mmCIF file of C-alpha atoms and ligand atoms in Angstrom:
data_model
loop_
_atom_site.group_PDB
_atom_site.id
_atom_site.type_symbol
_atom_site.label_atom_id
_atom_site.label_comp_id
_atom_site.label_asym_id
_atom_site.label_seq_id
_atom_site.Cartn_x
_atom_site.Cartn_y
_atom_site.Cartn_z
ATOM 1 C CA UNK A 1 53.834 133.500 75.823
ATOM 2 C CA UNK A 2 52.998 130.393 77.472
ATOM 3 C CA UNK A 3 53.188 126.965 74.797
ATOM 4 C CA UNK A 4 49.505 125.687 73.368
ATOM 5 C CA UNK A 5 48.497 122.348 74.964
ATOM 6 C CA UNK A 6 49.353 120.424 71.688
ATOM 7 C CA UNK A 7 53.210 122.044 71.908
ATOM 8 C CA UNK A 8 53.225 121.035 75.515
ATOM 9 C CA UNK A 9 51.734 117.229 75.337
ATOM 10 C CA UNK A 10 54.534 117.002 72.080
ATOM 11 C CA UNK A 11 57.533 118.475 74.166
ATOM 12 C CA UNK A 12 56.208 115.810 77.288
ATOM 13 C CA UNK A 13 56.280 113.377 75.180
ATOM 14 C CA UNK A 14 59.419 113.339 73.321
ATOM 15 C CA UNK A 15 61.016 114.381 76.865
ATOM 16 C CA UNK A 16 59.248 110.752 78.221
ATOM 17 C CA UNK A 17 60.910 109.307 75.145
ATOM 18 C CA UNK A 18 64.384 110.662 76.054
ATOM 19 C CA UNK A 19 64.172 109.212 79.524
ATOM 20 C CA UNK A 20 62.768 106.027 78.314
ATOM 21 C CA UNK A 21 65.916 105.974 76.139
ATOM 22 C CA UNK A 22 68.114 106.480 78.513
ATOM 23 C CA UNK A 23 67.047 104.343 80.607
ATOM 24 C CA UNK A 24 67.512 101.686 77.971
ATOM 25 C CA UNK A 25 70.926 102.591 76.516
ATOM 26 C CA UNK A 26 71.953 102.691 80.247
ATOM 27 C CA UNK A 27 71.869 99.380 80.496
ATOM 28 C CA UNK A 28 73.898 98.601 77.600
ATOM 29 C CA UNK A 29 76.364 100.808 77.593
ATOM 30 C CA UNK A 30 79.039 98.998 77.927
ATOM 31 C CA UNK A 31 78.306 96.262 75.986
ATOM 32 C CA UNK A 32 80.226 93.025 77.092
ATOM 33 C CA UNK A 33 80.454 89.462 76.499
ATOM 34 C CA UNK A 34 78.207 87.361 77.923
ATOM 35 C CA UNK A 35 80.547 85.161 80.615
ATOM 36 C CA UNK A 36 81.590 81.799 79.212
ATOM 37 C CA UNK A 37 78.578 79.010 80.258
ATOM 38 C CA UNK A 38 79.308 77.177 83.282
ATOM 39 C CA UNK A 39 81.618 73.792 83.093
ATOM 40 C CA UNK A 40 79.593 70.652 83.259
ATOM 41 C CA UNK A 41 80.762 68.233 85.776
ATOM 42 C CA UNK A 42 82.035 66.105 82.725
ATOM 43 C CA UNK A 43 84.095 69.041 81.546
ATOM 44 C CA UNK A 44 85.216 69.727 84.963
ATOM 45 C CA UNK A 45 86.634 66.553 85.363
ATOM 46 C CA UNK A 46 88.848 66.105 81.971
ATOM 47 C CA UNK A 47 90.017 69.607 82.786
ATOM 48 C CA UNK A 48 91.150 68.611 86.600
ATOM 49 C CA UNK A 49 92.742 65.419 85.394
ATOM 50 C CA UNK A 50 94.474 67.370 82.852
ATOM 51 C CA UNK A 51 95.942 69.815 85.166
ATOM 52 C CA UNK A 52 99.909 68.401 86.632
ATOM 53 C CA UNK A 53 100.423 67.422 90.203
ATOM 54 C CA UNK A 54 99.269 68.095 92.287
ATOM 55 C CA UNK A 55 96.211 70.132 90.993
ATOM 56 C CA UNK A 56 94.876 66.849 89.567
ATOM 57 C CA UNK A 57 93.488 65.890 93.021
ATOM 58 C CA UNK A 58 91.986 68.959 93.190
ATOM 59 C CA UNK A 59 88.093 69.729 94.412
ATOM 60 C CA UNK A 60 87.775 72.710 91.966
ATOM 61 C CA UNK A 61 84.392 73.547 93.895
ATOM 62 C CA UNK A 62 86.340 74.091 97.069
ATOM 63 C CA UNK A 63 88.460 76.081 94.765
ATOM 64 C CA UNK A 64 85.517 78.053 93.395
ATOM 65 C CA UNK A 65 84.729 78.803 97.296
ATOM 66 C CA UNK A 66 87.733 79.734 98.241
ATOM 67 C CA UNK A 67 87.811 82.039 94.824
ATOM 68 C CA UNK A 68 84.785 84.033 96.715
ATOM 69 C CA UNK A 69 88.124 85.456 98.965
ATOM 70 C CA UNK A 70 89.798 87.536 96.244
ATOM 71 C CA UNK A 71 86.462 88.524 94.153
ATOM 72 C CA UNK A 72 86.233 91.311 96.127
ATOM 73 C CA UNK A 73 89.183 92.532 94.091
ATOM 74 C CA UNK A 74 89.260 90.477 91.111
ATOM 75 C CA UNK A 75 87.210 89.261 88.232
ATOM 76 C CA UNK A 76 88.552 85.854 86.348
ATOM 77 C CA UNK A 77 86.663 85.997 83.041
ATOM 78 C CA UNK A 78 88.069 87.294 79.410
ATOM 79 C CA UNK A 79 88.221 90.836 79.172
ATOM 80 C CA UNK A 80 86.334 91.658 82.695
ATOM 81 C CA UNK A 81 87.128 94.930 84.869
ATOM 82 C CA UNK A 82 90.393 95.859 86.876
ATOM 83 C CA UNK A 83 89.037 96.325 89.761
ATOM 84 C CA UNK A 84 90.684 96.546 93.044
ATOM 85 C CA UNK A 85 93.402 94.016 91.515
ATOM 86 C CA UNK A 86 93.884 93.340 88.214
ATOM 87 C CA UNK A 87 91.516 91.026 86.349
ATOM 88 C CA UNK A 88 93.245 87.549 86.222
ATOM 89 C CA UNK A 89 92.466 86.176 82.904
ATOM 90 C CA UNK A 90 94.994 84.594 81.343
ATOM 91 C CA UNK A 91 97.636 85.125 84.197
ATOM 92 C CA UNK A 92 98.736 81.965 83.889
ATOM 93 C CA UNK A 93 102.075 81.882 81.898
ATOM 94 C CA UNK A 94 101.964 85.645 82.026
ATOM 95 C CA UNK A 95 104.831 87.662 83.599
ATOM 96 C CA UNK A 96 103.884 89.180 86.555
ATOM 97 C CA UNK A 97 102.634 93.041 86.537
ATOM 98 C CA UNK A 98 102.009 92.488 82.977
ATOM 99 C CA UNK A 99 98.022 93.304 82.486
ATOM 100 C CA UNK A 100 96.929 95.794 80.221
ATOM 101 C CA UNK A 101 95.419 98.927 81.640
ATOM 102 C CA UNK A 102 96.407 98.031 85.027
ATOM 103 C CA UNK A 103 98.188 100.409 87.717
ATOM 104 C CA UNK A 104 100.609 98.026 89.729
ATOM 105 C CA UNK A 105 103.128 98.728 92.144
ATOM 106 C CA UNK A 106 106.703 99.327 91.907
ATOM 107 C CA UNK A 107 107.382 96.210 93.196
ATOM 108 C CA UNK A 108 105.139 94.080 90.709
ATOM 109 C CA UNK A 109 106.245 95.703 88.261
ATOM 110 C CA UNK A 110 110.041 95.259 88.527
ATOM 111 C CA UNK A 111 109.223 91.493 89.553
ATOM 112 C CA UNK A 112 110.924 89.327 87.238
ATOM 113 C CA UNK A 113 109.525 85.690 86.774
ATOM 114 C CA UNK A 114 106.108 84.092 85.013
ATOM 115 C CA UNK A 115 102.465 83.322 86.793
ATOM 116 C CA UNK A 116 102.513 79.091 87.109
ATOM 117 C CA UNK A 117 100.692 76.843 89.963
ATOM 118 C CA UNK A 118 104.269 76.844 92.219
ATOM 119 C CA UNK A 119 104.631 81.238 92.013
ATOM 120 C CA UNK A 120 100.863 81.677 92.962
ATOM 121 C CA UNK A 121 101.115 78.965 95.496
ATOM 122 C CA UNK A 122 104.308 81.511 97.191
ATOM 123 C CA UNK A 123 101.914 84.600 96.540
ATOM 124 C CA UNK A 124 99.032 83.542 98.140
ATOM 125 C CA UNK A 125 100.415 81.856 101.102
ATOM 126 C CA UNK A 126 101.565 84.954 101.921
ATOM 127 C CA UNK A 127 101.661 87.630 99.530
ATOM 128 C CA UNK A 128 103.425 90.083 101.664
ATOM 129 C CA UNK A 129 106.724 87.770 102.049
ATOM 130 C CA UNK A 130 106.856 86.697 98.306
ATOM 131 C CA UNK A 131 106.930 90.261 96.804
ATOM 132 C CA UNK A 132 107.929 92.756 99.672
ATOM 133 C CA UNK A 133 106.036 96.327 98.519
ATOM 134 C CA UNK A 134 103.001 95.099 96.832
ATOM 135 C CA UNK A 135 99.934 96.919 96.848
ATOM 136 C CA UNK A 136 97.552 93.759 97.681
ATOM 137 C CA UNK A 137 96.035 94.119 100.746
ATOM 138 C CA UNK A 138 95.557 90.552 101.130
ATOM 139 C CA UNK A 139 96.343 88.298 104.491
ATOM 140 C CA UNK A 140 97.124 84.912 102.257
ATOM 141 C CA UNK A 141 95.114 81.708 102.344
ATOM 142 C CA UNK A 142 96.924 79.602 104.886
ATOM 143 C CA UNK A 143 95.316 75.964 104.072
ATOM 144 C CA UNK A 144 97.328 74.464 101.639
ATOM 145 C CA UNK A 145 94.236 72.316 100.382
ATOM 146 C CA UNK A 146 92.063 75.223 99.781
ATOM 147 C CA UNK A 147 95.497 76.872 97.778
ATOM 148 C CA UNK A 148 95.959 73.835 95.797
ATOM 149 C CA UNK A 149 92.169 74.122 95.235
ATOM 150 C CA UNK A 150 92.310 77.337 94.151
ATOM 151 C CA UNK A 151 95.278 77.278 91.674
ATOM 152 C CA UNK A 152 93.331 74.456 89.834
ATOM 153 C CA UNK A 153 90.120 76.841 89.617
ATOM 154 C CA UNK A 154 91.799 79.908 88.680
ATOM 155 C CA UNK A 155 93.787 78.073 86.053
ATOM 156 C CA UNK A 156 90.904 76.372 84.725
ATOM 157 C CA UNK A 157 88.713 79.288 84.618
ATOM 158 C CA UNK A 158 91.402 81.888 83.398
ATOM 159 C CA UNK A 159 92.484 80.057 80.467
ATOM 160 C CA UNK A 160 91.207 79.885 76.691
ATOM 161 C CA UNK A 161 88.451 77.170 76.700
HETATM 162 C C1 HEC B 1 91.840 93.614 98.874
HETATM 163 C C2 HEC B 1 91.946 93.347 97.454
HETATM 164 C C3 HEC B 1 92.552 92.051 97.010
HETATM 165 C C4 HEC B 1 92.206 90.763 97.382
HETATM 166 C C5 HEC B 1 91.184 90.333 98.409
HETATM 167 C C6 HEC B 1 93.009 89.895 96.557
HETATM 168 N N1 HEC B 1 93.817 90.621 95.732
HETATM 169 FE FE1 HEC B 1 95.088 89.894 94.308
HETATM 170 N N2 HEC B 1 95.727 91.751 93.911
HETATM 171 C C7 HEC B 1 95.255 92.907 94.491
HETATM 172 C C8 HEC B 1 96.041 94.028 94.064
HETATM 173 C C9 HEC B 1 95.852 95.485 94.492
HETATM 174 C C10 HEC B 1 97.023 93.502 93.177
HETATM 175 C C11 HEC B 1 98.148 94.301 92.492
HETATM 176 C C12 HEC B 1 99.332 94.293 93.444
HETATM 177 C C13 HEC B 1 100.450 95.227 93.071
HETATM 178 O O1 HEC B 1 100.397 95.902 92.029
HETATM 179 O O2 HEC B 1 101.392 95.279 93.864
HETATM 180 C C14 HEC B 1 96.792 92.070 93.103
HETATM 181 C C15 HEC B 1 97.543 91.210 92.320
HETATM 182 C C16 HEC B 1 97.279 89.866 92.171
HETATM 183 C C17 HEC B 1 97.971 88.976 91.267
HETATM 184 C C18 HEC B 1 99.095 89.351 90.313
HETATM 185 C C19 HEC B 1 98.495 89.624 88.954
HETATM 186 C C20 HEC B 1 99.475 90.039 87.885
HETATM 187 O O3 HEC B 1 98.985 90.435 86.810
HETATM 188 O O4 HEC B 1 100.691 89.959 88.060
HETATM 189 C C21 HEC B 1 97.397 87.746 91.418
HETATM 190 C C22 HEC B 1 97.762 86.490 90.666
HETATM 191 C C23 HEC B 1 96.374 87.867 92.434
HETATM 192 N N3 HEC B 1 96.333 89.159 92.874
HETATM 193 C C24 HEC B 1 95.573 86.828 92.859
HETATM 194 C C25 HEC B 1 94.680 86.918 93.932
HETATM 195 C C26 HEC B 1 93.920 85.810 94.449
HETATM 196 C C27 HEC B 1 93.903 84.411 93.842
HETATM 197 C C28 HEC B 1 93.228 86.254 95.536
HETATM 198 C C29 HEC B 1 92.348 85.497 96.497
HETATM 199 C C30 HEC B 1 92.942 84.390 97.200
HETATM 200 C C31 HEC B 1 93.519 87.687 95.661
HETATM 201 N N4 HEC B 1 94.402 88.039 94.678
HETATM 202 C C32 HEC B 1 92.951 88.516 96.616
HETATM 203 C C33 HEC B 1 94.183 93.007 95.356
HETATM 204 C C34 HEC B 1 93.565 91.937 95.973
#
């Protein structure tokens, strides 16, 4: 028996409805925090000067450039996605291979020693050499400006506010 028209407009409808809502609940899913506002140029600078030597001199938007190298891999803000690498808040004073929820290698995981501006400078000069065995498939930043630069963003960014 084939459905009256009023059954059939009623099931179309409610079936429009579904997809509507799933479209919406799609979305928001998985509901996170909005990322912390954006530093004003004020704030940037007590937070620089704040920093020890010799990531007080440094040009944290170089470092934010230079940051565009590992976000293939890595997201900085509180609570974001492992991706690739591990997310990197809060790293700083961490013990290596230490994140929550991530899968590291043998060798970060038996590494012994804390996250601070002179162990990431070692790691990303040339991460194979500081930690033979690790998984990150990474050539190093060679510049030693655009490291410094770095450390002072990703400590800045990656720590409570
Ligand atoms: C191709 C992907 C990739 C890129 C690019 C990359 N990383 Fe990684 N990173 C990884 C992986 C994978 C690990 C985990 C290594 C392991 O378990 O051996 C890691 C680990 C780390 C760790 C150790 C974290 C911890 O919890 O101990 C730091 C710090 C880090 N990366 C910083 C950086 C920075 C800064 C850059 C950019 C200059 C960068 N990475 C670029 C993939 C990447």
């Amino acid at each position: 028996m084939t459905p009256s028209p009023t059954v059939r407009i009623a099931t179309l409808a409610l079936l429009a409805l579904a997809v509507a809502a799933c479209g919406e609940s799609s979305g928001t899913a998985t509901p996170k925090a909005p990322p912390p506002a954006p530093l004003t140029p004020e704030q940037i600078g007590v937070a620089i000067a704040a920093l020890p030597t010799p990531y007080n001199d440094a040009d944290y938007e170089n470092g934010r450039r230079a940051f565009a190298r590992c976000r293939a891999c890595h997201t900085v803000t509180p609570g974001g996605p492992n991706m690739t690498g591990p997310n990197l808040y809060g790293v700083f004073g961490r013990a290596a291979g230490r994140h929550e929820g991530y899968n590291y290698s043998k060798a970060l995981l038996a590494a012994d020693f804390t996250w601070d501006g002179e162990q990431l400078d070692q790691w990303l000069a040339n991460p194979r050499t500081f930690l033979p065995g690790n998984k990150m498939s990474f050539a190093g930043v060679p510049d030693d400006q655009d490291r410094r630069d770095l450390i002072a963003w990703l400590k800045i960014e990656t720590s409570p506010r």
